[in-house]
mmCIF file of C-alpha atoms and ligand atoms in Angstrom:
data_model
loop_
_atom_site.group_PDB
_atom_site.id
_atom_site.type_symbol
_atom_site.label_atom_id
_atom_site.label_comp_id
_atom_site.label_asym_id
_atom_site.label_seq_id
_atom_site.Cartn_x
_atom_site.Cartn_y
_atom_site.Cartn_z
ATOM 1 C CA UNK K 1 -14.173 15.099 -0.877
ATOM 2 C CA UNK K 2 -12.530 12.949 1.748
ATOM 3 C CA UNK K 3 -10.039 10.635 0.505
ATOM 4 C CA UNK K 4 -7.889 8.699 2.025
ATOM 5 C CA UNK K 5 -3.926 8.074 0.342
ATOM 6 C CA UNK K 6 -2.461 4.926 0.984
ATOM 7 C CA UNK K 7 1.300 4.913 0.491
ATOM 8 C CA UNK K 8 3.456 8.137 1.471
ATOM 9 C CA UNK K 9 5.654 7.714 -1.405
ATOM 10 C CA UNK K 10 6.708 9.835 -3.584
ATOM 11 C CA UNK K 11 3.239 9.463 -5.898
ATOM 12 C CA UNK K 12 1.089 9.338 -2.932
ATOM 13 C CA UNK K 13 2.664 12.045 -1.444
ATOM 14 C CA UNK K 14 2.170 13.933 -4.539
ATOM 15 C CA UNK K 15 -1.464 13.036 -5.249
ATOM 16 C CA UNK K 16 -2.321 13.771 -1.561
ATOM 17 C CA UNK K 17 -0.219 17.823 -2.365
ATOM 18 C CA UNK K 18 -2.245 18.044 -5.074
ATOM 19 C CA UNK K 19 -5.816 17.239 -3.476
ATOM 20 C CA UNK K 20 -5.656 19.627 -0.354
ATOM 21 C CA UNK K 21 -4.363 22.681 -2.775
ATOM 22 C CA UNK K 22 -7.614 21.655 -4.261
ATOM 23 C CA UNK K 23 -9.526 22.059 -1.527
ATOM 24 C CA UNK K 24 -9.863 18.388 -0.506
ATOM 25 C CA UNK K 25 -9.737 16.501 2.938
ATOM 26 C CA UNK K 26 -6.786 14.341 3.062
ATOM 27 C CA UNK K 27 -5.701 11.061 5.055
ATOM 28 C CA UNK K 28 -2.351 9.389 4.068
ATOM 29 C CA UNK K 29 -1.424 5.975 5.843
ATOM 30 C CA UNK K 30 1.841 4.203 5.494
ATOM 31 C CA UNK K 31 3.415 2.093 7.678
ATOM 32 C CA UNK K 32 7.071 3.963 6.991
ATOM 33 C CA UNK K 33 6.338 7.179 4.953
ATOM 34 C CA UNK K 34 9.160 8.098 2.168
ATOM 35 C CA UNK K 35 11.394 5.393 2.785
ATOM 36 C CA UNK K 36 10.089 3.023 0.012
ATOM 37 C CA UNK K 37 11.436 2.999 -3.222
ATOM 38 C CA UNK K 38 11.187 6.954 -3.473
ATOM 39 C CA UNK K 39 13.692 7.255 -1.127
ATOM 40 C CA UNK K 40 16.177 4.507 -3.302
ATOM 41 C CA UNK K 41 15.523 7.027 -6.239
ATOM 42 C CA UNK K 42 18.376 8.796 -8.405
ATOM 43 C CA UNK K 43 15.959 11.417 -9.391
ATOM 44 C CA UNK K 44 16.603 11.696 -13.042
ATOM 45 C CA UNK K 45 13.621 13.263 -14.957
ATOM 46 C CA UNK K 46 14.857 11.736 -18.522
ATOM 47 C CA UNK K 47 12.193 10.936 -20.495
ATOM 48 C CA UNK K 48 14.354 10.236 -23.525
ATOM 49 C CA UNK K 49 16.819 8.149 -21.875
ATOM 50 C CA UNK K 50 14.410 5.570 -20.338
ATOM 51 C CA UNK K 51 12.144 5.050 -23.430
ATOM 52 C CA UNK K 52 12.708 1.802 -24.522
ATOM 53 C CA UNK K 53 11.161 0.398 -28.386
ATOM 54 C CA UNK K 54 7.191 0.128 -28.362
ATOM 55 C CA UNK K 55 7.105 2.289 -25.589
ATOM 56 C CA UNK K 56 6.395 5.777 -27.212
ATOM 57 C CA UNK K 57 3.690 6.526 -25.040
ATOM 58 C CA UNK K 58 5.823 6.933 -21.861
ATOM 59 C CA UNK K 59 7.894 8.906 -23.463
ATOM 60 C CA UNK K 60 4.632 11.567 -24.122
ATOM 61 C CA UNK K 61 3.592 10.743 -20.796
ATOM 62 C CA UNK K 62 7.401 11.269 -19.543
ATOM 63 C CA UNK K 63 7.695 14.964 -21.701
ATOM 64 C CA UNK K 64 4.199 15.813 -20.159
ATOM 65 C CA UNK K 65 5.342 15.586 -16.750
ATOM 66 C CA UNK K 66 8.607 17.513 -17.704
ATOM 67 C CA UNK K 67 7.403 20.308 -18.707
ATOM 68 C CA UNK K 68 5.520 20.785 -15.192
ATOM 69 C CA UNK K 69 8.871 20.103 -12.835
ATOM 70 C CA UNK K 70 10.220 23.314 -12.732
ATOM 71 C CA UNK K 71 7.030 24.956 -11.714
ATOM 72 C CA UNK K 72 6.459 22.146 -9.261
ATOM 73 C CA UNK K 73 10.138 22.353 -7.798
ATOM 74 C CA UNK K 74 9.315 25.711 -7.085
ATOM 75 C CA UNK K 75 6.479 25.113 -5.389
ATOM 76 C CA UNK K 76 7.982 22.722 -3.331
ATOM 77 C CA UNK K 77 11.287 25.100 -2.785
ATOM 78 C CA UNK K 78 13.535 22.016 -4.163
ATOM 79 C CA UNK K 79 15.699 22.574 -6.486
ATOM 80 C CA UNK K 80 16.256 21.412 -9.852
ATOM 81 C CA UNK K 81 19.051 20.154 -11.870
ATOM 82 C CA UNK K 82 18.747 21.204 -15.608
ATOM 83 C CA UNK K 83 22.194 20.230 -16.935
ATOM 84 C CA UNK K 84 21.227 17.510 -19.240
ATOM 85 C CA UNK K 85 22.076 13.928 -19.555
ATOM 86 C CA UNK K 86 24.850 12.671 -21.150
ATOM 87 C CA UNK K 87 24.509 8.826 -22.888
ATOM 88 C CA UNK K 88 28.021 7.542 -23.792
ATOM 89 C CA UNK K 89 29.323 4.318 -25.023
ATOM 90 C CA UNK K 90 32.400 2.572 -23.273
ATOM 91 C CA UNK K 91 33.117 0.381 -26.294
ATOM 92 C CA UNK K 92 31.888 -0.166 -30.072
ATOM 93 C CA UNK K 93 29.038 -2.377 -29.095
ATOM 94 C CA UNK K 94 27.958 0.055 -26.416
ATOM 95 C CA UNK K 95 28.188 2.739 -28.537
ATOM 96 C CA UNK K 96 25.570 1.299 -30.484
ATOM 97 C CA UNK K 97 22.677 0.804 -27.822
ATOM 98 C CA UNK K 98 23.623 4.562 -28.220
ATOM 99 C CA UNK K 99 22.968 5.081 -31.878
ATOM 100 C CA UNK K 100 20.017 2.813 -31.190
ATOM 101 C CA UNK K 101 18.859 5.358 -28.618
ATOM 102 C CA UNK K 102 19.056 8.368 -30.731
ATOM 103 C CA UNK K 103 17.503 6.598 -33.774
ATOM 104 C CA UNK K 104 14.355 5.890 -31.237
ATOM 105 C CA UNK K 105 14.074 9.585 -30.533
ATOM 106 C CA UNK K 106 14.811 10.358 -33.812
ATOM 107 C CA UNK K 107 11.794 8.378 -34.939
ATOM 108 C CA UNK K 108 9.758 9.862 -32.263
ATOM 109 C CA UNK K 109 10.486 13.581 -33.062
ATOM 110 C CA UNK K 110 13.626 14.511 -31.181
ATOM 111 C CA UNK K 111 16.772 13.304 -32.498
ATOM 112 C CA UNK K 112 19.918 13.743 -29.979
ATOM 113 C CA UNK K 113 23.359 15.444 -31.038
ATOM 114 C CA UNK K 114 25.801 12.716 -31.420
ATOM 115 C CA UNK K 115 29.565 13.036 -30.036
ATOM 116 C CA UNK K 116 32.744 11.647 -31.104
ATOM 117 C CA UNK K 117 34.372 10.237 -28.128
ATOM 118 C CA UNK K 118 36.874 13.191 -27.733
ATOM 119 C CA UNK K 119 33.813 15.724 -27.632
ATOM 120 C CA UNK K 120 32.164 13.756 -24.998
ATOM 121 C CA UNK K 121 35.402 13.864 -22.616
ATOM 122 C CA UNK K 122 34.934 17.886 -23.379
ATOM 123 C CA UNK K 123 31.658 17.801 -22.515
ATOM 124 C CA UNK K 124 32.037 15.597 -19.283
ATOM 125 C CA UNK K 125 35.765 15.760 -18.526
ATOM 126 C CA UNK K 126 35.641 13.087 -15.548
ATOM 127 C CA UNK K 127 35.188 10.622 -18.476
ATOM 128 C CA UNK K 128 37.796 7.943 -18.978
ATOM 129 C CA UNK K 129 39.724 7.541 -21.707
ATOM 130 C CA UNK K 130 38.199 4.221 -23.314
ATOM 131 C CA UNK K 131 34.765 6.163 -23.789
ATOM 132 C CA UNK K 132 34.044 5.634 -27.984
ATOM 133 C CA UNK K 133 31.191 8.454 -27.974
ATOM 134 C CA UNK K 134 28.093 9.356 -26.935
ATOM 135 C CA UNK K 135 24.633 11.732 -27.339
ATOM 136 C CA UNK K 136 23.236 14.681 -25.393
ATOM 137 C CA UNK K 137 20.277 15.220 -24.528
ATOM 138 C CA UNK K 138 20.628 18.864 -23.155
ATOM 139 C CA UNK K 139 16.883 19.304 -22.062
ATOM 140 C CA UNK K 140 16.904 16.657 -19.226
ATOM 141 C CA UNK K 141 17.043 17.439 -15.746
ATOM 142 C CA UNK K 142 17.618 15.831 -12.196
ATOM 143 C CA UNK K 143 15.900 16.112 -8.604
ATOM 144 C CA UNK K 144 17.036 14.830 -5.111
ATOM 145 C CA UNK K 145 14.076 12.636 -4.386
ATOM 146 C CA UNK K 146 15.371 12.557 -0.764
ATOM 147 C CA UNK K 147 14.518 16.590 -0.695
ATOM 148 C CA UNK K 148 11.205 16.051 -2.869
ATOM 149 C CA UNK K 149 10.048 14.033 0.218
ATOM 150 C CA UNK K 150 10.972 15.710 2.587
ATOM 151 C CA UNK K 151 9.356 18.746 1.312
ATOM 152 C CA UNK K 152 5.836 17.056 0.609
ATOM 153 C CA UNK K 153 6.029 15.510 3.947
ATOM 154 C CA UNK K 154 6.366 19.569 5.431
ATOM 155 C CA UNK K 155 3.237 20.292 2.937
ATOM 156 C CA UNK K 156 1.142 17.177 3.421
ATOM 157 C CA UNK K 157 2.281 16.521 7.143
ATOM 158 C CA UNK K 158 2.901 13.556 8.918
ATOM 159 C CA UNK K 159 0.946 10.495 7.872
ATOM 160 C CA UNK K 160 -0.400 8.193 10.319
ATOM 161 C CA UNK K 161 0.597 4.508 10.891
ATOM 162 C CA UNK K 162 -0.778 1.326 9.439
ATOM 163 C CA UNK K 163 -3.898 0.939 11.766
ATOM 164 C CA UNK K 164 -4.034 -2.101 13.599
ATOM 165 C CA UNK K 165 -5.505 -3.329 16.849
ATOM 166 C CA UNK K 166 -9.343 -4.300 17.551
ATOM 167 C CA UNK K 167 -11.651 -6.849 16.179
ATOM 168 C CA UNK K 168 -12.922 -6.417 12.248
ATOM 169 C CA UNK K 169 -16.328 -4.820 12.782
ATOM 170 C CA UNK K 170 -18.360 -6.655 9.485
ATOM 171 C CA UNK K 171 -19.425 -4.182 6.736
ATOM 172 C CA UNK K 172 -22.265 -5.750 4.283
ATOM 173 C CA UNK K 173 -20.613 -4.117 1.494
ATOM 174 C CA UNK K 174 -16.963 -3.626 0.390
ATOM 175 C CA UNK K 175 -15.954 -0.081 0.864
ATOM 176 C CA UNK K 176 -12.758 1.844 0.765
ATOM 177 C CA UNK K 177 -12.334 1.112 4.008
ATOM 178 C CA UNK K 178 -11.960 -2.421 3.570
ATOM 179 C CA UNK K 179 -9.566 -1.584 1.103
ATOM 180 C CA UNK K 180 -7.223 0.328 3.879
ATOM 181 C CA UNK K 181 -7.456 -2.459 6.310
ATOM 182 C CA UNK K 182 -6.311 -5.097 4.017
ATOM 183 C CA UNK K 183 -3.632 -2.335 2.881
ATOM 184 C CA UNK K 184 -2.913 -1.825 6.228
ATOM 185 C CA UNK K 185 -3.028 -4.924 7.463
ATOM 186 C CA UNK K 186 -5.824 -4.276 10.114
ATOM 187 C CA UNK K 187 -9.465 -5.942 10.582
ATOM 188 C CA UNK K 188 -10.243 -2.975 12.002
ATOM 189 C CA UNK K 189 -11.993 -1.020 9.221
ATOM 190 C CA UNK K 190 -13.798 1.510 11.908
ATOM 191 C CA UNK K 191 -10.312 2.846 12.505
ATOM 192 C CA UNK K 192 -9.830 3.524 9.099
ATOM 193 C CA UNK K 193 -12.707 6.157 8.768
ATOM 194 C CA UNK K 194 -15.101 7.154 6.383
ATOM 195 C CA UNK K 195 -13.820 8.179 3.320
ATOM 196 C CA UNK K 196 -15.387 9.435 -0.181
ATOM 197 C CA UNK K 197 -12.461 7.470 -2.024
ATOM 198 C CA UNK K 198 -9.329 5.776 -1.323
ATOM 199 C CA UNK K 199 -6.305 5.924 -3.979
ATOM 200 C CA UNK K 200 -3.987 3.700 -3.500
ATOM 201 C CA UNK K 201 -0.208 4.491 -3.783
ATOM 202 C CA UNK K 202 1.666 1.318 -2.422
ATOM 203 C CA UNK K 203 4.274 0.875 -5.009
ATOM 204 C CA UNK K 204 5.182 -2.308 -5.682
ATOM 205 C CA UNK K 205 2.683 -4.290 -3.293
ATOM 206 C CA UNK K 206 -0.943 -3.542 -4.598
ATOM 207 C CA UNK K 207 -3.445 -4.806 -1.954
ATOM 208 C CA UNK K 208 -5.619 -7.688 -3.052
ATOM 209 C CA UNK K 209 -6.976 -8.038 -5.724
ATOM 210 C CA UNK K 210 -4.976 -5.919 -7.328
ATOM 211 C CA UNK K 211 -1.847 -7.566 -6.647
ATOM 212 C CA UNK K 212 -1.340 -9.256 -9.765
ATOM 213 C CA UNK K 213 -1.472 -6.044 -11.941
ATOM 214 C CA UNK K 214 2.449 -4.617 -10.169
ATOM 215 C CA UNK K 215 5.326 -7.063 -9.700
ATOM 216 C CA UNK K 216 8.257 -5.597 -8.474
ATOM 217 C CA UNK K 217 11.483 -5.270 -10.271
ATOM 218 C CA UNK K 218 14.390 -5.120 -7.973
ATOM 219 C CA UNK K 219 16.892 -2.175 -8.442
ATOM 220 C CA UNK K 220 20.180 -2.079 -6.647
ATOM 221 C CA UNK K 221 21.965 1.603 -6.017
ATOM 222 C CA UNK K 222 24.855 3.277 -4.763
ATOM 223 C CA UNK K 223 25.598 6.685 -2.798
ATOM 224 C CA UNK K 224 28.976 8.593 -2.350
ATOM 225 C CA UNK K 225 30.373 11.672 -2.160
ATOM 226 C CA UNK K 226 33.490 13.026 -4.304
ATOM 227 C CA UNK K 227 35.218 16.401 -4.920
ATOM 228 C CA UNK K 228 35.199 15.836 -8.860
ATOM 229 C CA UNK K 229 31.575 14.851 -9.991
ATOM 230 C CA UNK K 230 30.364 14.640 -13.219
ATOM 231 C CA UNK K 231 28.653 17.930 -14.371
ATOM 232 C CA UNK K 232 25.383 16.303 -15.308
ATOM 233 C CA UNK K 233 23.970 12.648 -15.281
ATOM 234 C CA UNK K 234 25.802 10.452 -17.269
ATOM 235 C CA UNK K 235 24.438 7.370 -18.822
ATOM 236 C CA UNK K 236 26.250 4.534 -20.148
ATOM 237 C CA UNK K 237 26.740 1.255 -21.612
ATOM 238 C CA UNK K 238 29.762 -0.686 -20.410
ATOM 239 C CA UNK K 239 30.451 -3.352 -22.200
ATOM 240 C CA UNK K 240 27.002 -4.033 -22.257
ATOM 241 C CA UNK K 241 26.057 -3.104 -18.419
ATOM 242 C CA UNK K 242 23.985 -0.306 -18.363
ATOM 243 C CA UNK K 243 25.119 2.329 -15.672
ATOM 244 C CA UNK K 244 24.394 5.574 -14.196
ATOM 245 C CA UNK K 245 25.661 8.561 -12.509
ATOM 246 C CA UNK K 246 23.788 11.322 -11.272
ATOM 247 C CA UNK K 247 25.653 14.152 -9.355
ATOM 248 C CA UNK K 248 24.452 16.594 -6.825
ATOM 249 C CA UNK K 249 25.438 19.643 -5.712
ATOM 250 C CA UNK K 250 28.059 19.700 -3.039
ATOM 251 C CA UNK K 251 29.666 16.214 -4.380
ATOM 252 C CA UNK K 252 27.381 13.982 -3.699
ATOM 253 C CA UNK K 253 26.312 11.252 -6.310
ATOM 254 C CA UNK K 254 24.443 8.570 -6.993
ATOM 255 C CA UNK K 255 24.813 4.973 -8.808
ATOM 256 C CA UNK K 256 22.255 2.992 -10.256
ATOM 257 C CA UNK K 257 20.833 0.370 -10.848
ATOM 258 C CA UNK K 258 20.643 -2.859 -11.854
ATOM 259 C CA UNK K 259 17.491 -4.579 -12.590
ATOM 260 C CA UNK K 260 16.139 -8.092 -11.795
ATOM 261 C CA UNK K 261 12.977 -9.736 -11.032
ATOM 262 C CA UNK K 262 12.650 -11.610 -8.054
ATOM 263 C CA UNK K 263 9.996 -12.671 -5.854
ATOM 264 C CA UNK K 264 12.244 -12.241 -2.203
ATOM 265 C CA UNK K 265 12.096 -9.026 -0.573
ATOM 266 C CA UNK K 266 15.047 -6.508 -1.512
ATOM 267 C CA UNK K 267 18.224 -6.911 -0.311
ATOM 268 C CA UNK K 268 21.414 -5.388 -1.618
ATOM 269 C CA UNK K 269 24.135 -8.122 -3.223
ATOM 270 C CA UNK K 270 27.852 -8.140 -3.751
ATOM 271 C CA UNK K 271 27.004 -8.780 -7.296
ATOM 272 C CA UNK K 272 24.762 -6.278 -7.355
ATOM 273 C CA UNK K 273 27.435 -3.376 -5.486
ATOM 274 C CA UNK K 274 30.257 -5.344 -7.616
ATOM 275 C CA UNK K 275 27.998 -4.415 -11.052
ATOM 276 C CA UNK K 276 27.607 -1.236 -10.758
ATOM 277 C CA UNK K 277 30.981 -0.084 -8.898
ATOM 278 C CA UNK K 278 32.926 -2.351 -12.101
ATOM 279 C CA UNK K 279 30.918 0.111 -14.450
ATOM 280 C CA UNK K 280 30.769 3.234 -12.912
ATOM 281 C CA UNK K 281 34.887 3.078 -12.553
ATOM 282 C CA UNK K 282 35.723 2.416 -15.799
ATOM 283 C CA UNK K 283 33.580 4.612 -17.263
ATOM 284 C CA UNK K 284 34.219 7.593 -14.479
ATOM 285 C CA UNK K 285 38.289 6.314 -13.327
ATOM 286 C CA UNK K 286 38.053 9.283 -11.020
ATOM 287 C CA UNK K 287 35.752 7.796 -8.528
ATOM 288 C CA UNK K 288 38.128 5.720 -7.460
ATOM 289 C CA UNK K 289 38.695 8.745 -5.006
ATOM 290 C CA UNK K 290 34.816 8.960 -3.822
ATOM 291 C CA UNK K 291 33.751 7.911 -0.863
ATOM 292 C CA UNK K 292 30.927 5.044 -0.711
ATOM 293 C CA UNK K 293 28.138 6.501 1.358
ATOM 294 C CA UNK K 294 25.418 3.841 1.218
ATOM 295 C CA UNK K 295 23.799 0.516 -0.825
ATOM 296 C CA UNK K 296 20.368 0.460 -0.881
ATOM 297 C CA UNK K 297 17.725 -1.859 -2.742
ATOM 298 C CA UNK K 298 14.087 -1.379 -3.567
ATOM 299 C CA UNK K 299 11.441 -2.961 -5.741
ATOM 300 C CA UNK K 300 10.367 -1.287 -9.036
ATOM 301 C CA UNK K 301 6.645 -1.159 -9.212
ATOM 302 C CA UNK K 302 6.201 -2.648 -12.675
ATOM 303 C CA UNK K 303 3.107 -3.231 -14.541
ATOM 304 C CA UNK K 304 2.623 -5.687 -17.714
ATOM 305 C CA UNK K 305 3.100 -2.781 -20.140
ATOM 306 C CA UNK K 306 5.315 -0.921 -18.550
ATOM 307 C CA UNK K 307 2.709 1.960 -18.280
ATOM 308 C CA UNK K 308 1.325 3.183 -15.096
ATOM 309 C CA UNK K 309 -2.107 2.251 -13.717
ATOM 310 C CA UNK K 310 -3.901 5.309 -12.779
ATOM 311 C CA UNK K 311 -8.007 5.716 -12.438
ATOM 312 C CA UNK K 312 -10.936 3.300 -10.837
ATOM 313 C CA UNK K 313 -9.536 0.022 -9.844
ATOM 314 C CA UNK K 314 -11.124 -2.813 -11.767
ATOM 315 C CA UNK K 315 -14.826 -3.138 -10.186
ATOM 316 C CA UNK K 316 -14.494 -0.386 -7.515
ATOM 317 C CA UNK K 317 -15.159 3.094 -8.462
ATOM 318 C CA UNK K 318 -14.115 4.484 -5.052
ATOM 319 C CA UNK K 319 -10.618 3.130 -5.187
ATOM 320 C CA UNK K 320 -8.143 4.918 -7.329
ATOM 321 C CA UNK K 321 -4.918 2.967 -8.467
ATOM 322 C CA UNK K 322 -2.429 5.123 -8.613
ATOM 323 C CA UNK K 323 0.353 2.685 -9.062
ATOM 324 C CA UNK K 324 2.821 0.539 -11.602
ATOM 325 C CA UNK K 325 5.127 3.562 -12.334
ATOM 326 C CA UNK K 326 7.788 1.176 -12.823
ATOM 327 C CA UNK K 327 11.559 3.330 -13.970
ATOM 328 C CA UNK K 328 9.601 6.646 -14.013
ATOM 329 C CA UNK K 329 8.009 7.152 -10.627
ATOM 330 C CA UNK K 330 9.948 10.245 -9.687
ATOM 331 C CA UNK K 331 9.518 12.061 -13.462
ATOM 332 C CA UNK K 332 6.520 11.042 -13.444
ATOM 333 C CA UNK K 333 4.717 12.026 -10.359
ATOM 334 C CA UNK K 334 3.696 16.218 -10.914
ATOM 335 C CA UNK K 335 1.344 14.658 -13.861
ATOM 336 C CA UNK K 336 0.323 11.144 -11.885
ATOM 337 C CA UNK K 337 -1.271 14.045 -8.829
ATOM 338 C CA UNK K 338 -3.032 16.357 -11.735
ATOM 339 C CA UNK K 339 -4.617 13.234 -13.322
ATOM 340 C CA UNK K 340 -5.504 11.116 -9.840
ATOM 341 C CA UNK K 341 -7.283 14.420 -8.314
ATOM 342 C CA UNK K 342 -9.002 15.403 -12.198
ATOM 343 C CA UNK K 343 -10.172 11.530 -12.269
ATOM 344 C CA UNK K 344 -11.477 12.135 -8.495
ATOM 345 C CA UNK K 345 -13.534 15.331 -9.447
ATOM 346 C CA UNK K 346 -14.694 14.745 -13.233
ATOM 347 C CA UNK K 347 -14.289 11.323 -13.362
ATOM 348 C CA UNK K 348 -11.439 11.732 -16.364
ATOM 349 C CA UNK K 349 -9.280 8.527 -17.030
ATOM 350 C CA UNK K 350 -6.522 8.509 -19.637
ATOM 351 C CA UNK K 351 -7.292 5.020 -21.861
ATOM 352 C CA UNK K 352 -3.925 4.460 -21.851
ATOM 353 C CA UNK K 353 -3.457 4.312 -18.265
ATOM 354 C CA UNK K 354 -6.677 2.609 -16.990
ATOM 355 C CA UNK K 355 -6.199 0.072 -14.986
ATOM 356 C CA UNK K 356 -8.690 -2.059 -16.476
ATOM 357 C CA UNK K 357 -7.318 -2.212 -19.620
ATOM 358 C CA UNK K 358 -5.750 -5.504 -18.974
ATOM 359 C CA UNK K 359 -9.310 -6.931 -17.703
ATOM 360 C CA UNK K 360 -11.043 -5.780 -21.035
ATOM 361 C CA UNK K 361 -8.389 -7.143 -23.184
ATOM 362 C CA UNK K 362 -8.878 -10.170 -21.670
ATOM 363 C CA UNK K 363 -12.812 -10.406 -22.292
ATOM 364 C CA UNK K 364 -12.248 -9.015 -25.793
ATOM 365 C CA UNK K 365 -10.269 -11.964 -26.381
ATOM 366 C CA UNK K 366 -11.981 -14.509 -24.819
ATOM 367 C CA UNK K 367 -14.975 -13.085 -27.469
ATOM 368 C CA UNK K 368 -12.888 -13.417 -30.420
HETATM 369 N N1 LIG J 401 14.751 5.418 -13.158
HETATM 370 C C1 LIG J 401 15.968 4.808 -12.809
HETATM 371 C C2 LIG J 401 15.860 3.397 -12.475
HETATM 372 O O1 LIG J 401 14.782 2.852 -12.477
HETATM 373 O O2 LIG J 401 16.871 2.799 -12.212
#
């Protein structure tokens, strides 16, 4: 087939790996490849730790993906973090979004070892003093997303531009190329090619009329560097802020994220640096030493149900959504390729994860 990828993201870039190892043509378009939200990423492939209540299917979906990172990371030559995650509680209250946590995986197979607060400073020694206790969850691992780019980018090579330029040249029929040039922001669909598909991979700004189905969800985050990181990624409550820290090799860490919806383009805030650098200290006193690197903000694609859309756009069988990945982009994305290129070749769609579920919910309802 010949498809064409819109959106050199992390997902696109992953679904476009995954089609020429397949044997496919590929195109990928974007108007600044791996600098959207992939590239704001911590990289923490948690399923446990992001599962919220009533969400137990992207968990599955989350433990599915899992399991294929390390041979993917290998693939790729990036390397992975398997050191675990560490949730901890700052205070009484927090310490109970913990218990919460581990009850939820409990309940969905896995329960977590609890810690007392003095065996999570033994576990993570960089933690301060006030921590009350915490939960491991020793299977979890972490990926520079920067480096997963990078290295898809080598594979893939570079995409080209948003087209742009000459007159729209009319087609009687909507066709994936229409879809690129409204992507794109062209009226030249002859640019755009001819193409047996199109998925589309544009985070959190679907082109119309998809739009509706993703709304973005801002996330602010910090980088810095230190000489006394935290082993593994630690995740916290503080005093009811939830928090993050995920270390790299070589010193390097990141903070993340808060989590807001707004409808202006992303933009780092003092309240949102002043969040997360208030948590992160108390909860880690040493990185009072680190040096601050860089702020960044990007939008969170986010769907309705907070699962991804992935299969035939509503009413177009030659587009391919491949979109709405909301916290769990990065875990998420070895599994998002396999099923975008399986739908493309047998037609497969996960019920789940079909993006017109929300359309046939509605008409079921307007029966009733
Ligand atoms: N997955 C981390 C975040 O969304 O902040």
């Amino acid at each position: 087939m010949r498809v064409l990828v819109l959106g050199a993201g992390l997902i696109g870039l992953s679904v476009a790996d995954e089609l020429l190892r397949r044997g496919h043509r590929v195109t990928v378009v974007d108007p600044a490849p791996g600098q959207g939200t992939s590239y704001a990423a911590a990289g923490m492939l948690s399923p446990g730790s992001e599962v919220w209540h009533g969400e137990a299917e992207i968990l599955r979906l989350g433990l599915r993906s899992l399991a294929l990172w390390p041979s993917y990371a290998e693939r790729l030559g990036v390397s992975l973090h398997c050191t675990g995650t560490l949730l901890v509680g700052q205070d009484r209250g927090d310490l109970q979004q913990v218990e919460r946590q581990a009850e939820l995986l409990a309940g969905l197979g896995d329960r977590p070892r609890m810690l007392t607060g003095p065996q999570a400073r033994a576990a993570e020694p960089t933690l301060g003093p006030r921590v009350v206790g915490g939960a491991l969850l020793p299977e979890d691992h972490s990926v520079d997303p920067r480096e997963v780019l990078a290295a898809l980018l080598d594979r893939v090579g570079r995409p080209a531009k948003w087209l742009s330029g000459r007159p729209e040249r009319r087609t009687s029929r909507r066709t994936s190329c229409d879809v690129a040039a409204a992507a794109t922001g062209t009226q030249d669909v002859s640019k755009v090619g001819k193409y047996d598909a199109t998925v589309v991979a544009t985070g959190a700004t679907l082109p119309e009329p998809w739009r509706h189905l993703v709304r973005g969800v801002r996330g602010e985050i910090l980088r810095g560097h230190t000489d006394d990181p935290p082993k593994r990624t630690v995740r916290a409550w503080v005093h009811g802020q939830p928090v993050y820290v995920v270390p790299r090799p070589g010193g390097d860490l990141v903070i993340g994220a808060t989590n807001e919806e707004h409808d202006v383009p992303p933009e780092v805030t003092f309240g949102g640096v002043f969040t997360l650098v208030e948590a992160a200290r108390a909860l880690l006193p040493g990185l009072d030493r680190a040096t601050f690197t860089e702020a960044l903000a990007r939008d969170r694609p986010a769907t309705s149900d907070n699962l991804p859309l992935l299969g035939p756009a509503p009413d177009r069988d030659d587009v391919v959504l491949a979109a709405g990945f909301f916290r769990h982009g990065v875990l998420l994305a070895p599994l998002a390729a396999r099923l975008v290129a399986d739908h493309l070749e047998s037609g497969s769609v996960e019920p789940l994860l079909d993006p017109g579920r929300f359309t046939r919910s509605t008409t079921e309802g307007a029966r009733c």
